């Protein structure tokens, strides 16, 4: 079903709602694999530690309403969420930078389950240009423009060293890439018509270290 | 320098500040490699698209103050931030689940640069138990408790299928693990004295797909 039939305005969907939808989906998939028929928002709430009214509100953005005393139908809701989140479609993507993180992403088949299909990688290192990682070819970055033109790939994953991140992003935008998934800790600037998604695993790491340290300090104080 | 000398209360540090510090560090490292001596908050602000007053405020939490008309000293600030964020220390960690994502994390040497050292992996698949990925041994999950007791490892990375995430987390907590880095889309529950850090690359993917779709829809409307 296309968005207009569901009357969903994607641009109006709050980011926190969108971020919670994959959590609900992960739990629903689990219930679905156990052939559970229905689930209530209270049950989801208890399991995921999210307010039940928040869950109902989040799902209402997708025009999904549970039935009183029965809740949501597990299988159809799983399908609708998978579809809405774009995990069922095949999104072709380029990977820029086939170093350690880049190669890891090329080997991680997990992304494919969520609809992301890396069709080619690009690098500037002559030692790896022409080789393959997990059946994905690595091309010279200089070929980006001509290859994008013939393939029409819209998404690029940036996994280059921080200091090259902006330069690479500028080349991607000039080559008509419409969305950049930035894995570097560098804050890339993009024009308004290009989607930028940052994944800051190093910020997450810093958060974890800090909270661990805070717990230790706290224990020393309360001793 | 330890936190108490700097008078930093880690538990009081706002999360958005903590998340921005690695961005500043990435830019500072770049300047440092070019042997730049000083940088102003205005210059950082322009480069990273963050308010200059916000940068000054974020750094003041670490008791770092720039000098009027000169700004911050690049090299000392790079060192202080690296130290504060825990990227210079060696944090030993276990990896639970050596499937596609898990193996990718084991091969990604990038994490080592940020102080994370995966010393061993655990799995339940007899086919891979006893083997190695990138010099890291894979043990039987049943050995977790005894191995943790002799190693004292405090951090565990969870990269198992969603449906096993809570069960694995419970086993980790029972084995005295103090911090869990959750890569599954499942919302694990932990007691208050255990640190939980979620990295939701699938939520990020959903965000990117949605914004890309919103851009396409928007273009069709304005045509």
Coordinates of C-alpha atoms in Angstrom, one line a residue:
Chain A
X1 CA 0.0 0.0 0.0
X2 CA 1.4 3.4 -0.9
X3 CA 1.6 6.3 1.6
X4 CA -1.1 8.4 0.0
X5 CA -3.6 5.5 0.5
X6 CA -2.7 5.4 4.2
X7 CA -2.7 9.3 4.3
X8 CA 0.7 9.4 5.9
X9 CA 2.8 12.5 5.6
X10 CA 6.3 11.1 6.1
X11 CA 7.8 14.5 6.6
X12 CA 5.5 15.1 9.5
X13 CA 6.4 11.9 11.4
X14 CA 8.2 12.8 14.6
X15 CA 11.8 11.5 14.8
X16 CA 11.3 9.8 18.2
X17 CA 8.3 7.9 16.8
X18 CA 10.2 6.8 13.8
X19 CA 13.1 5.6 16.0
X20 CA 10.7 3.5 18.1
X21 CA 8.9 1.8 15.2
X22 CA 11.9 -0.6 14.6
X23 CA 11.7 -1.6 18.3
X24 CA 8.1 -2.5 18.0
X25 CA 8.8 -4.4 14.8
X26 CA 11.6 -6.4 16.5
X27 CA 9.2 -7.5 19.3
X28 CA 6.3 -8.2 16.8
X29 CA 8.6 -10.4 14.7
X30 CA 9.4 -12.4 17.8
X31 CA 5.6 -12.8 18.6
X32 CA 4.9 -13.6 14.9
X33 CA 7.5 -16.4 14.9
X34 CA 5.7 -17.9 17.9
X35 CA 2.4 -17.6 16.0
X36 CA 0.8 -15.3 18.5
X37 CA -2.3 -13.7 17.1
X38 CA -2.8 -10.5 19.1
X39 CA -0.8 -8.2 21.3
X40 CA -2.0 -5.3 23.4
X41 CA -0.2 -1.9 23.7
X42 CA 0.1 -2.7 27.5
X43 CA 2.0 -5.9 26.6
X44 CA 4.3 -4.2 24.2
X45 CA 4.8 -1.4 26.8
X46 CA 5.8 -3.8 29.5
X47 CA 8.2 -5.6 27.3
X48 CA 9.9 -2.6 25.8
X49 CA 9.7 -0.2 28.7
X50 CA 7.8 2.4 26.7
X51 CA 4.5 4.1 27.8
X52 CA 1.4 2.2 26.5
X53 CA -0.3 5.5 25.4
X54 CA 2.9 6.4 23.5
X55 CA 2.8 3.2 21.6
X56 CA -0.8 3.7 20.6
X57 CA 0.0 7.3 19.6
X58 CA 3.1 6.2 17.6
X59 CA 1.0 3.6 15.7
X60 CA -1.8 6.0 15.1
X61 CA 0.6 8.1 13.0
X62 CA 0.4 5.2 10.6
X63 CA -3.3 5.0 10.9
X64 CA -3.1 1.8 12.8
X65 CA -5.6 1.3 15.6
X66 CA -5.8 -1.6 18.1
X67 CA -9.1 -3.1 19.0
X68 CA -10.5 -2.7 22.5
X69 CA -9.6 -5.7 24.7
X70 CA -8.0 -7.6 21.8
X71 CA -5.2 -5.2 20.8
X72 CA -3.3 -5.4 17.5
X73 CA -3.2 -8.2 15.1
X74 CA 0.4 -9.4 15.2
X75 CA 0.9 -10.7 11.6
X76 CA -0.6 -7.8 9.7
X77 CA 1.1 -5.2 11.9
X78 CA 4.4 -6.9 11.4
X79 CA 3.9 -6.7 7.6
X80 CA 2.7 -3.1 7.7
X81 CA 5.6 -1.9 9.8
X82 CA 8.2 -3.8 7.7
X83 CA 6.7 -2.2 4.6
X84 CA 6.4 1.3 6.1
X85 CA 10.0 1.3 7.4
X86 CA 11.3 0.4 3.9
X87 CA 12.9 -2.8 5.2
X88 CA 11.1 -4.9 2.5
X89 CA 12.3 -2.9 -0.5
X90 CA 15.7 -3.3 -2.0
X91 CA 17.7 -0.1 -1.6
X92 CA 20.9 -0.2 -3.7
X93 CA 23.8 1.6 -2.2
X94 CA 27.5 2.5 -2.7
X95 CA 30.1 2.2 0.0
X96 CA 32.8 4.8 0.0
X97 CA 36.0 3.7 1.8
X98 CA 36.7 0.0 2.0
X99 CA 39.0 0.1 5.0
X100 CA 38.4 -1.8 8.2
X101 CA 34.9 -0.4 9.0
X102 CA 33.9 -0.4 5.3
X103 CA 34.9 -4.0 4.8
X104 CA 33.0 -4.9 8.0
X105 CA 29.9 -3.3 6.5
X106 CA 30.4 -5.2 3.2
X107 CA 30.6 -8.5 5.1
X108 CA 27.7 -7.8 7.3
X109 CA 24.8 -9.5 5.6
X110 CA 22.6 -8.2 8.4
X111 CA 22.0 -5.0 6.5
X112 CA 20.4 -6.9 3.6
X113 CA 17.6 -8.1 6.0
X114 CA 16.8 -4.4 6.4
X115 CA 16.7 -3.8 2.7
X116 CA 20.1 -2.3 2.2
X117 CA 22.0 -3.8 -0.7
X118 CA 25.6 -2.6 -1.2
X119 CA 26.3 -3.0 -4.9
X120 CA 29.8 -1.6 -5.1
X121 CA 32.5 0.0 -3.0
X122 CA 34.9 2.8 -4.0
X123 CA 38.4 3.6 -2.6
X124 CA 41.5 5.5 -3.5
X125 CA 44.0 2.8 -2.4
X126 CA 45.5 1.1 -5.5
X127 CA 46.3 -2.0 -3.4
X128 CA 42.6 -2.8 -3.0
X129 CA 41.0 -1.3 -6.2
X130 CA 40.0 -4.1 -8.5
X131 CA 39.6 -6.6 -5.6
X132 CA 36.3 -7.8 -3.9
X133 CA 35.0 -8.1 -0.4
X134 CA 32.1 -10.6 0.1
X135 CA 31.4 -10.6 -3.7
X136 CA 31.2 -6.8 -3.7
X137 CA 33.7 -5.2 -6.2
X138 CA 35.9 -2.3 -5.1
X139 CA 36.3 0.4 -7.8
X140 CA 38.5 3.5 -8.1
X141 CA 36.8 6.5 -6.5
X142 CA 37.5 8.4 -9.8
X143 CA 34.9 6.2 -11.5
X144 CA 32.1 7.2 -9.1
X145 CA 30.5 9.8 -11.4
X146 CA 30.3 7.6 -14.5
X147 CA 29.2 4.5 -12.5
X148 CA 26.5 6.4 -10.6
X149 CA 25.2 7.8 -14.0
X150 CA 24.7 4.3 -15.4
X151 CA 23.4 2.6 -12.2
X152 CA 21.2 5.4 -10.7
X153 CA 22.2 4.4 -7.2
X154 CA 20.8 6.9 -4.7
X155 CA 22.4 6.0 -1.4
X156 CA 26.0 6.2 -0.4
X157 CA 27.6 4.9 2.9
X158 CA 30.6 7.0 3.9
X159 CA 33.2 5.1 5.9
X160 CA 36.4 7.1 5.0
X161 CA 38.8 8.7 7.4
X162 CA 37.2 11.8 9.1
X163 CA 39.5 14.3 7.3
X164 CA 38.2 13.2 3.9
X165 CA 34.5 13.0 4.8
X166 CA 33.5 16.4 3.5
X167 CA 35.4 16.1 0.3
X168 CA 33.9 12.7 -0.4
X169 CA 30.4 14.0 0.4
X170 CA 30.9 16.8 -2.0
X171 CA 31.9 14.4 -4.8
X172 CA 28.8 12.2 -4.0
X173 CA 26.5 15.1 -4.2
X174 CA 28.0 16.2 -7.5
X175 CA 27.4 12.6 -8.7
X176 CA 23.7 12.9 -7.9
X177 CA 23.6 10.8 -4.7
X178 CA 20.4 11.6 -2.8
X179 CA 21.2 10.2 0.7
X180 CA 24.4 9.9 2.6
X181 CA 24.8 7.5 5.6
X182 CA 27.8 9.0 7.5
X183 CA 29.7 6.6 9.7
X184 CA 32.6 9.0 10.3
X185 CA 32.6 11.2 13.5
X186 CA 32.9 14.2 11.2
X187 CA 29.8 16.5 10.7
X188 CA 29.3 16.6 7.0
X189 CA 27.4 19.5 5.4
X190 CA 24.9 18.8 2.7
X191 CA 22.4 20.8 0.7
X192 CA 18.7 20.7 1.8
X193 CA 17.7 18.3 -1.0
X194 CA 20.2 15.6 0.1
X195 CA 19.4 13.4 3.1
X196 CA 22.1 13.0 5.7
X197 CA 22.0 10.2 8.3
X198 CA 24.7 10.1 10.9
X199 CA 25.5 6.9 12.8
X200 CA 27.9 7.8 15.6
X201 CA 29.1 4.5 17.0
X202 CA 32.0 6.4 18.6
X203 CA 29.6 8.8 20.4
X204 CA 27.7 5.7 21.7
X205 CA 31.0 4.3 22.9
X206 CA 31.8 7.6 24.6
X207 CA 28.4 7.5 26.3
X208 CA 29.0 4.0 27.5
X209 CA 32.5 4.7 28.9
X210 CA 31.2 7.8 30.6
X211 CA 28.3 6.1 32.3
X212 CA 30.5 3.2 33.4
X213 CA 33.0 5.7 34.8
X214 CA 30.1 7.6 36.5
X215 CA 28.9 4.4 38.1
X216 CA 32.4 3.6 39.4
X217 CA 32.8 7.1 40.8
X218 CA 29.4 7.0 42.4
X219 CA 30.2 3.7 44.1
X220 CA 33.4 5.1 45.5
X221 CA 31.5 8.1 47.0
X222 CA 28.8 6.0 48.6
X223 CA 31.2 3.6 50.1
Chain B
X1 CA 44.5 13.9 35.1
X2 CA 41.7 12.3 37.0
X3 CA 38.1 13.7 37.0
X4 CA 38.2 14.9 40.6
X5 CA 41.2 17.1 39.8
X6 CA 39.2 18.7 37.0
X7 CA 36.1 18.8 39.2
X8 CA 34.0 17.0 36.6
X9 CA 30.8 15.2 37.7
X10 CA 30.3 12.7 34.9
X11 CA 26.8 11.8 36.0
X12 CA 25.8 15.5 35.5
X13 CA 27.2 15.9 32.0
X14 CA 24.2 16.4 29.6
X15 CA 23.9 13.6 27.0
X16 CA 23.8 16.1 24.0
X17 CA 27.1 17.6 25.2
X18 CA 28.7 14.2 25.6
X19 CA 27.5 13.3 22.1
X20 CA 29.0 16.4 20.6
X21 CA 32.4 16.0 22.2
X22 CA 33.5 13.3 19.7
X23 CA 32.6 15.6 16.8
X24 CA 34.8 18.4 18.2
X25 CA 37.6 15.8 18.7
X26 CA 37.3 14.6 15.1
X27 CA 37.8 18.2 13.8
X28 CA 40.6 18.9 16.3
X29 CA 42.5 15.8 15.3
X30 CA 42.3 17.0 11.7
X31 CA 43.7 20.5 12.7
X32 CA 46.3 18.9 14.9
X33 CA 47.6 16.7 12.1
X34 CA 48.0 20.0 10.1
X35 CA 50.0 21.4 13.0
X36 CA 47.5 24.2 13.6
X37 CA 48.1 25.9 17.0
X38 CA 44.8 27.5 17.8
X39 CA 41.2 27.3 16.9
X40 CA 38.3 29.6 17.9
X41 CA 34.8 28.4 18.9
X42 CA 33.5 30.4 15.9
X43 CA 35.8 28.4 13.6
X44 CA 34.6 25.1 15.1
X45 CA 31.0 26.3 14.9
X46 CA 31.3 27.2 11.2
X47 CA 32.9 23.8 10.4
X48 CA 30.5 21.6 12.4
X49 CA 27.3 23.6 12.1
X50 CA 26.9 23.9 15.9
X51 CA 26.3 27.2 17.7
X52 CA 29.6 28.8 18.9
X53 CA 28.2 29.6 22.3
X54 CA 27.1 25.9 22.6
X55 CA 30.6 24.8 21.9
X56 CA 32.0 27.1 24.6
X57 CA 29.4 25.8 27.0
X58 CA 30.1 22.2 26.2
X59 CA 33.8 22.6 26.8
X60 CA 33.2 24.6 30.0
X61 CA 31.7 21.4 31.5
X62 CA 35.2 20.0 31.2
X63 CA 36.5 23.2 32.8
X64 CA 38.1 24.1 29.5
X65 CA 38.1 27.8 28.6
X66 CA 39.3 29.4 25.4
X67 CA 41.4 32.7 25.4
X68 CA 39.9 35.9 24.0
X69 CA 40.9 36.5 20.4
X70 CA 43.2 33.4 20.4
X71 CA 40.7 30.6 21.1
X72 CA 41.6 27.1 22.2
X73 CA 45.1 25.5 21.9
X74 CA 44.6 22.6 19.5
X75 CA 47.1 20.0 20.7
X76 CA 46.3 20.2 24.5
X77 CA 42.6 20.2 23.8
X78 CA 42.9 17.2 21.5
X79 CA 44.7 15.3 24.3
X80 CA 42.2 16.4 27.0
X81 CA 39.2 15.3 25.0
X82 CA 40.7 12.0 23.9
X83 CA 41.5 11.3 27.6
X84 CA 38.2 12.5 28.9
X85 CA 36.2 10.4 26.4
X86 CA 38.1 7.3 27.4
X87 CA 39.4 6.7 23.9
X88 CA 43.0 6.5 25.2
X89 CA 42.4 3.8 27.8
X90 CA 42.1 0.2 26.9
X91 CA 38.7 -1.2 27.7
X92 CA 38.5 -5.0 27.4
X93 CA 35.2 -6.4 26.1
X94 CA 33.5 -9.6 25.3
X95 CA 31.4 -10.0 22.1
X96 CA 28.3 -12.2 22.4
X97 CA 27.1 -13.6 19.1
X98 CA 29.8 -14.2 16.4
X99 CA 27.3 -14.2 13.4
X100 CA 27.5 -11.7 10.5
X101 CA 27.3 -8.5 12.6
X102 CA 29.5 -9.9 15.4
X103 CA 32.2 -11.1 13.0
X104 CA 32.2 -7.7 11.3
X105 CA 32.8 -6.0 14.7
X106 CA 35.6 -8.5 15.4
X107 CA 37.3 -7.6 12.1
X108 CA 36.8 -3.8 12.5
X109 CA 40.1 -2.6 13.9
X110 CA 38.5 0.9 14.0
X111 CA 37.1 0.2 17.5
X112 CA 40.6 -0.3 18.8
X113 CA 41.4 3.3 18.0
X114 CA 38.6 4.3 20.3
X115 CA 39.9 2.2 23.2
X116 CA 37.7 -0.9 22.7
X117 CA 39.5 -4.2 22.8
X118 CA 37.5 -7.3 22.1
X119 CA 39.3 -10.1 23.9
X120 CA 37.0 -13.0 23.2
X121 CA 33.7 -13.9 21.6
X122 CA 31.0 -16.3 22.7
X123 CA 28.4 -18.2 20.7
X124 CA 26.2 -21.3 20.9
X125 CA 26.9 -22.6 17.4
X126 CA 29.1 -25.7 17.7
X127 CA 30.3 -25.1 14.1
X128 CA 32.2 -21.9 15.1
X129 CA 33.0 -22.5 18.8
X130 CA 36.8 -23.1 19.0
X131 CA 37.5 -21.1 15.8
X132 CA 38.9 -17.5 15.6
X133 CA 38.0 -14.4 13.7
X134 CA 40.8 -11.8 13.4
X135 CA 42.8 -13.5 16.1
X136 CA 39.9 -13.3 18.6
X137 CA 38.9 -16.8 19.9
X138 CA 35.2 -17.9 19.9
X139 CA 34.2 -19.8 23.1
X140 CA 31.0 -21.6 24.1
X141 CA 28.5 -19.3 25.7
X142 CA 28.3 -21.8 28.6
X143 CA 31.9 -20.8 29.6
X144 CA 31.0 -17.1 30.0
X145 CA 30.6 -17.2 33.7
X146 CA 33.9 -18.9 34.5
X147 CA 35.9 -16.9 31.9
X148 CA 34.5 -13.6 33.2
X149 CA 35.5 -14.5 36.7
X150 CA 39.1 -15.0 35.8
X151 CA 39.3 -12.1 33.3
X152 CA 37.3 -9.4 35.1
X153 CA 36.1 -8.1 31.7
X154 CA 33.4 -5.4 32.4
X155 CA 31.9 -4.7 29.0
X156 CA 29.9 -7.0 26.7
X157 CA 28.8 -6.3 23.1
X158 CA 25.5 -8.0 22.3
X159 CA 25.1 -9.0 18.6
X160 CA 22.8 -12.0 18.9
X161 CA 19.4 -12.4 17.2
X162 CA 16.7 -10.1 18.8
X163 CA 14.8 -13.0 20.3
X164 CA 17.8 -14.0 22.4
X165 CA 18.8 -10.5 23.5
X166 CA 17.1 -10.4 26.9
X167 CA 18.2 -13.9 27.8
X168 CA 21.8 -13.2 26.9
X169 CA 21.7 -9.9 28.8
X170 CA 20.4 -11.7 31.9
X171 CA 23.3 -14.2 31.7
X172 CA 25.8 -11.3 31.3
X173 CA 24.4 -9.5 34.3
X174 CA 24.6 -12.7 36.4
X175 CA 28.2 -13.0 35.3
X176 CA 29.0 -9.6 36.7
X177 CA 29.2 -7.6 33.4
X178 CA 28.9 -3.9 34.2
X179 CA 28.1 -2.4 30.8
X180 CA 26.2 -3.8 27.8
X181 CA 26.5 -2.4 24.3
X182 CA 23.3 -3.6 22.5
X183 CA 23.5 -3.8 18.7
X184 CA 20.1 -5.7 18.5
X185 CA 16.9 -3.8 17.8
X186 CA 15.5 -5.3 20.9
X187 CA 15.0 -3.1 24.0
X188 CA 16.9 -5.0 26.7
X189 CA 16.0 -4.3 30.4
X190 CA 18.9 -4.0 32.9
X191 CA 19.1 -3.2 36.6
X192 CA 20.2 0.3 37.6
X193 CA 23.8 -0.5 38.4
X194 CA 24.4 -1.9 34.9
X195 CA 25.1 0.5 32.0
X196 CA 23.1 -0.1 28.8
X197 CA 24.1 1.5 25.5
X198 CA 21.9 1.0 22.5
X199 CA 23.3 1.4 19.0
X200 CA 20.4 1.3 16.6
X201 CA 21.8 1.2 13.1
X202 CA 18.4 -0.2 11.9
X203 CA 16.6 2.9 13.4
X204 CA 19.2 5.1 11.6
X205 CA 18.4 3.1 8.4
X206 CA 14.7 3.6 8.9
X207 CA 15.3 7.4 9.4
X208 CA 17.3 7.6 6.2
X209 CA 14.7 5.6 4.1
X210 CA 11.9 7.8 5.5
X211 CA 13.6 11.1 4.8
X212 CA 14.5 9.9 1.3
X213 CA 10.9 8.9 0.7
X214 CA 9.7 12.2 2.1
X215 CA 12.0 14.1 -0.3
X216 CA 10.7 12.1 -3.3
X217 CA 7.0 12.7 -2.2
X218 CA 7.7 16.4 -1.7
X219 CA 9.2 16.7 -5.1
X220 CA 6.1 15.1 -6.7
X221 CA 3.8 17.5 -4.9
X222 CA 5.7 20.6 -5.8
X223 CA 6.1 19.6 -9.5

